[in-house]
PDB file of C-alpha atoms in Angstrom:
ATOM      1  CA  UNK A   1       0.000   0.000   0.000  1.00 92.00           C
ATOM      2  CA  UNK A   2       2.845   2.416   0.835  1.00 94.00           C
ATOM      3  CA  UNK A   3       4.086   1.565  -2.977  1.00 96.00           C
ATOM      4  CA  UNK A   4       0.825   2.550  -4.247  1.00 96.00           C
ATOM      5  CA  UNK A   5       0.219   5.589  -2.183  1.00 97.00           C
ATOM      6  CA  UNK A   6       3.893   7.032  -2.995  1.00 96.00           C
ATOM      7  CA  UNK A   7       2.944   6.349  -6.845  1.00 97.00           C
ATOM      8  CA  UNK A   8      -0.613   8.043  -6.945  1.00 97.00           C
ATOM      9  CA  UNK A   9       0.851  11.125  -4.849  1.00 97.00           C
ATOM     10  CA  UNK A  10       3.614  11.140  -7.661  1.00 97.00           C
ATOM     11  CA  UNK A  11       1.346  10.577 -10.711  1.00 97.00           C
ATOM     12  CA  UNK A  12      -1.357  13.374  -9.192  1.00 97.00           C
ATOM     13  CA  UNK A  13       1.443  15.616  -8.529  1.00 97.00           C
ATOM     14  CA  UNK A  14       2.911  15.121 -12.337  1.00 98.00           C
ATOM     15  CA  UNK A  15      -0.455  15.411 -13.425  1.00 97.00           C
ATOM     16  CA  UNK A  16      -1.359  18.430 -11.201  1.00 96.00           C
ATOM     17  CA  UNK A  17       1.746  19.846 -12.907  1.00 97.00           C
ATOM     18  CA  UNK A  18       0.807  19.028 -16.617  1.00 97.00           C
ATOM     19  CA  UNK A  19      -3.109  20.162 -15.996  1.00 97.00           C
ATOM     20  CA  UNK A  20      -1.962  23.511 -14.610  1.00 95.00           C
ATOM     21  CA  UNK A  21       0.415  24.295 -17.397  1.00 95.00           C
ATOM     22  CA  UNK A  22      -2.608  23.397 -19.541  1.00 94.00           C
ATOM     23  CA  UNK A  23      -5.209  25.624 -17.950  1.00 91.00           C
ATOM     24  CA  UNK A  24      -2.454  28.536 -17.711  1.00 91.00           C
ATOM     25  CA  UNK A  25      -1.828  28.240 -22.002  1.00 92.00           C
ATOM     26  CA  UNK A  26      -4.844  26.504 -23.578  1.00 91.00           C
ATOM     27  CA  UNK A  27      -7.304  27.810 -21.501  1.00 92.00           C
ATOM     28  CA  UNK A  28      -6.210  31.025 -20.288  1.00 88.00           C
ATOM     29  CA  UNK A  29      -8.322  32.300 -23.491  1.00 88.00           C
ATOM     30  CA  UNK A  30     -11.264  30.076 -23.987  1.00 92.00           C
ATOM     31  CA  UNK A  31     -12.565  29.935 -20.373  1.00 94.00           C
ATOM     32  CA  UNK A  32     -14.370  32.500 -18.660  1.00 93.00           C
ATOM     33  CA  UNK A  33     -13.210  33.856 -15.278  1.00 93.00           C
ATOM     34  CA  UNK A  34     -15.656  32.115 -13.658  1.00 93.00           C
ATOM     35  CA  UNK A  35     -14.859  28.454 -15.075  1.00 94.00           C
ATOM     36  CA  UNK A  36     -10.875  29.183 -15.126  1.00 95.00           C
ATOM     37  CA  UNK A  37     -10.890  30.163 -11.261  1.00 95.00           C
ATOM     38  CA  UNK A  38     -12.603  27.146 -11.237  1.00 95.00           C
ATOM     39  CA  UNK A  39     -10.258  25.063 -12.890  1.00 96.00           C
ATOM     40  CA  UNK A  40      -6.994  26.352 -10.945  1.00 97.00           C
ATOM     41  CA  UNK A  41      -8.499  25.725  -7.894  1.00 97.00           C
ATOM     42  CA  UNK A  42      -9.043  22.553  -9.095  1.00 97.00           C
ATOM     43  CA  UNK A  43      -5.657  21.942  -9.827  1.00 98.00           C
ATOM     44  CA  UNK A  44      -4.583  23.750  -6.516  1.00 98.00           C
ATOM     45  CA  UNK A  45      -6.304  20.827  -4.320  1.00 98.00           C
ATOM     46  CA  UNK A  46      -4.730  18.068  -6.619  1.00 98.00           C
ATOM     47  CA  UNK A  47      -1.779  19.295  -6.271  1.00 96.00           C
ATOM     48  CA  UNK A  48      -1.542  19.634  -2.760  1.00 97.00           C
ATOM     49  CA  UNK A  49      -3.055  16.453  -1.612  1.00 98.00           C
ATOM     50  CA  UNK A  50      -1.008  14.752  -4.303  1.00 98.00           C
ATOM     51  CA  UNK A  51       2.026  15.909  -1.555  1.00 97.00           C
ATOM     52  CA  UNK A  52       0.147  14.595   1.360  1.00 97.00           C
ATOM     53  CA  UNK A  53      -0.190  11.010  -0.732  1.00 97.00           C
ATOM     54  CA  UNK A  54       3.527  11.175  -0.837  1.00 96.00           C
ATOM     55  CA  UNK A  55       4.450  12.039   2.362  1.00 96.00           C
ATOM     56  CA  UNK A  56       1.555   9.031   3.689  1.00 97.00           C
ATOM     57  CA  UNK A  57       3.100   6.974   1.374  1.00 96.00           C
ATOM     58  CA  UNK A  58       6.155   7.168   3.364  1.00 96.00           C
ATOM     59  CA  UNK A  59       5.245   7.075   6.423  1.00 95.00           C
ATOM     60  CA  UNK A  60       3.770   3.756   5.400  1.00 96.00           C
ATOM     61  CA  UNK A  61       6.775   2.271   4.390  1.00 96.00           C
ATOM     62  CA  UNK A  62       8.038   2.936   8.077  1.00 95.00           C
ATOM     63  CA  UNK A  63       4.715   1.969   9.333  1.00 95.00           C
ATOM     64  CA  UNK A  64       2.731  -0.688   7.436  1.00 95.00           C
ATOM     65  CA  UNK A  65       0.203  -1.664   9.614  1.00 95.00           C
ATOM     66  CA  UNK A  66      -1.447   1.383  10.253  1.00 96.00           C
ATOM     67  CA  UNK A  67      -5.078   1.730   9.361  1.00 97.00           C
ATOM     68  CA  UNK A  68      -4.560   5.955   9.840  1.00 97.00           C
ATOM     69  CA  UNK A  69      -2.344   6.342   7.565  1.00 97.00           C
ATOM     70  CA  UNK A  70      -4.104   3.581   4.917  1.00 98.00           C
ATOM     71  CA  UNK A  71      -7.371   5.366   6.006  1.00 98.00           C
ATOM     72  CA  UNK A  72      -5.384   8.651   5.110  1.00 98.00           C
ATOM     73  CA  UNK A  73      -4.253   7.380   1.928  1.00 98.00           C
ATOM     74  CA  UNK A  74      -8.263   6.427   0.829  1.00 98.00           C
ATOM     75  CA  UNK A  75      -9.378   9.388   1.906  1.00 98.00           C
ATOM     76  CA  UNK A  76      -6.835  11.623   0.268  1.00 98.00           C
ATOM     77  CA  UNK A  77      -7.407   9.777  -3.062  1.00 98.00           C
ATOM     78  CA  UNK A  78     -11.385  10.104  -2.475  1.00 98.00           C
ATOM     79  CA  UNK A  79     -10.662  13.571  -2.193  1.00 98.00           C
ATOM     80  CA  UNK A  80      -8.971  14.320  -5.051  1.00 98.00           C
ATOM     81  CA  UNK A  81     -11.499  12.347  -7.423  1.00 97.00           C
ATOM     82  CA  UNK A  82     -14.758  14.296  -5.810  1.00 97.00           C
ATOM     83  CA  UNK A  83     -13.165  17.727  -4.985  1.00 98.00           C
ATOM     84  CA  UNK A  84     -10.794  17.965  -7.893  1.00 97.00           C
ATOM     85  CA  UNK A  85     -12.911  15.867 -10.422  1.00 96.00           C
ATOM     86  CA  UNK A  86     -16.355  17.654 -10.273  1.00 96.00           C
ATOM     87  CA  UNK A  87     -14.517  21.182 -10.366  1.00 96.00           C
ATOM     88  CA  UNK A  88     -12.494  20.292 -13.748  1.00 96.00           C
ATOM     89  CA  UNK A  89     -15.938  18.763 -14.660  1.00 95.00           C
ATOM     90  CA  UNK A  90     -17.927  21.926 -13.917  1.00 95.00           C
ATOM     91  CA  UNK A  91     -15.216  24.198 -15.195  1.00 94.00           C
ATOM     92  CA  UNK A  92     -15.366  22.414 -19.135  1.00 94.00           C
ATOM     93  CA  UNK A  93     -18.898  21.527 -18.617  1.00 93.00           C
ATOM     94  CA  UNK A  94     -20.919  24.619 -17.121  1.00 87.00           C
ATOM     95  CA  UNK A  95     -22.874  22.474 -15.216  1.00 89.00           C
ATOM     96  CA  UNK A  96     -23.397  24.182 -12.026  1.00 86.00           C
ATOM     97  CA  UNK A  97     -25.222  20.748  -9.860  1.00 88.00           C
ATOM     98  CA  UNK A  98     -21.719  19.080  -9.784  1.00 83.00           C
ATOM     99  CA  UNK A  99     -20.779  22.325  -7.079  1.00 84.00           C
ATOM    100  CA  UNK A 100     -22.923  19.935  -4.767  1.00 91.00           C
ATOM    101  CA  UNK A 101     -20.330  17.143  -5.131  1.00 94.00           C
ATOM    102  CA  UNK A 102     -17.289  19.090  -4.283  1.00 96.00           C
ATOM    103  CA  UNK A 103     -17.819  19.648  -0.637  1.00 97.00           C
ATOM    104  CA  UNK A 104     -18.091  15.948  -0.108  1.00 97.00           C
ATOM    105  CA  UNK A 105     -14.683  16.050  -1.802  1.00 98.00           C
ATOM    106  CA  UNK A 106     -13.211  18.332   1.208  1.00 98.00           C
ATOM    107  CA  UNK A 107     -15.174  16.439   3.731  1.00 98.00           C
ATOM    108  CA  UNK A 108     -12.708  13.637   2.531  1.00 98.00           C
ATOM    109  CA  UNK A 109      -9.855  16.101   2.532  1.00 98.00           C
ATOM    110  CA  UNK A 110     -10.273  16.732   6.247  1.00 98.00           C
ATOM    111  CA  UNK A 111     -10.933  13.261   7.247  1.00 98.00           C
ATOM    112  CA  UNK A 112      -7.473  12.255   5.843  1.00 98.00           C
ATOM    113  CA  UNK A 113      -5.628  15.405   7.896  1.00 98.00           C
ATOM    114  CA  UNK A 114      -7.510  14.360  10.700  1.00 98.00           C
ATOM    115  CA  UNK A 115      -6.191  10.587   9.925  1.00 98.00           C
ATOM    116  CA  UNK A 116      -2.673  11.640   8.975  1.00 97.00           C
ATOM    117  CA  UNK A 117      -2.539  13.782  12.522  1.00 96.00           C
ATOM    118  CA  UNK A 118      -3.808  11.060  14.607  1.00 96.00           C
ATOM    119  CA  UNK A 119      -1.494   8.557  12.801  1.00 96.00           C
ATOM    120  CA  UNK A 120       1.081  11.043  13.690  1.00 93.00           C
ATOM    121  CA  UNK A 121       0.700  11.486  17.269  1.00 94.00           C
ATOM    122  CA  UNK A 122       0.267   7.772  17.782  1.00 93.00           C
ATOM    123  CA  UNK A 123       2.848   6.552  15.543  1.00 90.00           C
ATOM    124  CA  UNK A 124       5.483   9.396  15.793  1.00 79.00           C
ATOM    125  CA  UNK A 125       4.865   9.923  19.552  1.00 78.00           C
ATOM    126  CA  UNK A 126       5.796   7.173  20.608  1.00 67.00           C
TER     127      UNK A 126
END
């Protein structure tokens, strides 16, 4: 799992990269201001949770058996797909329902701080 947690934060972190390069010169003329605020904070959230993958993907390594940081890990990713998905959705698509997803999206981002914190005071406190 550590493996595969290191990899995803990598791959959304390349990708958060790529998709922001993309927004800032393919997009930068065809979106509105609206749907390309949209779209960067998109990206924003991506990236950054693509660096807390990482960093729970190593942890893991060190600590294999805990279900805070796998429950971290899940969470993060679960994140990412409903925060950062619907907003690159509802930035290309205009449709405005898909704002209802995204909060379910952060919900998962602070469950897998909350995770990641816990599994650092039990794990690193020791």
């Amino acid at each position: 799992m550590a493996q595969l947690a290191f990899f995803l934060g990598a791959l959304g972190g390349l990708l958060g990269v790529a998709f922001g390069a993309f927004g800032a010169h393919a997009l930068r003329d065809r979106f509105d201001a609206y749907s390309l605020s949209v779209y960067e904070t998109a990206v924003q959230y991506q990236f950054f949770h693509s660096l807390a993958l990482l960093a729970a993907g190593l942890l893991l390594a060190q600590f294999p058996s805990s279900m805070l940081l796998k429950s971290s890990v899940f969470l993060f990713l679960l994140g990412i797909v409903l925060f950062s998905g619907s907003l690159y959705i509802l930035s290309f698509s205009g449709l405005r329902w898909l704002g209802a997803v995204t909060p379910l999206g952060g919900l998962a981002f602070i469950a897998g701080w909350a995770c990641l914190a816990a599994a650092g005071w039990q794990l690193l406190g020791q």
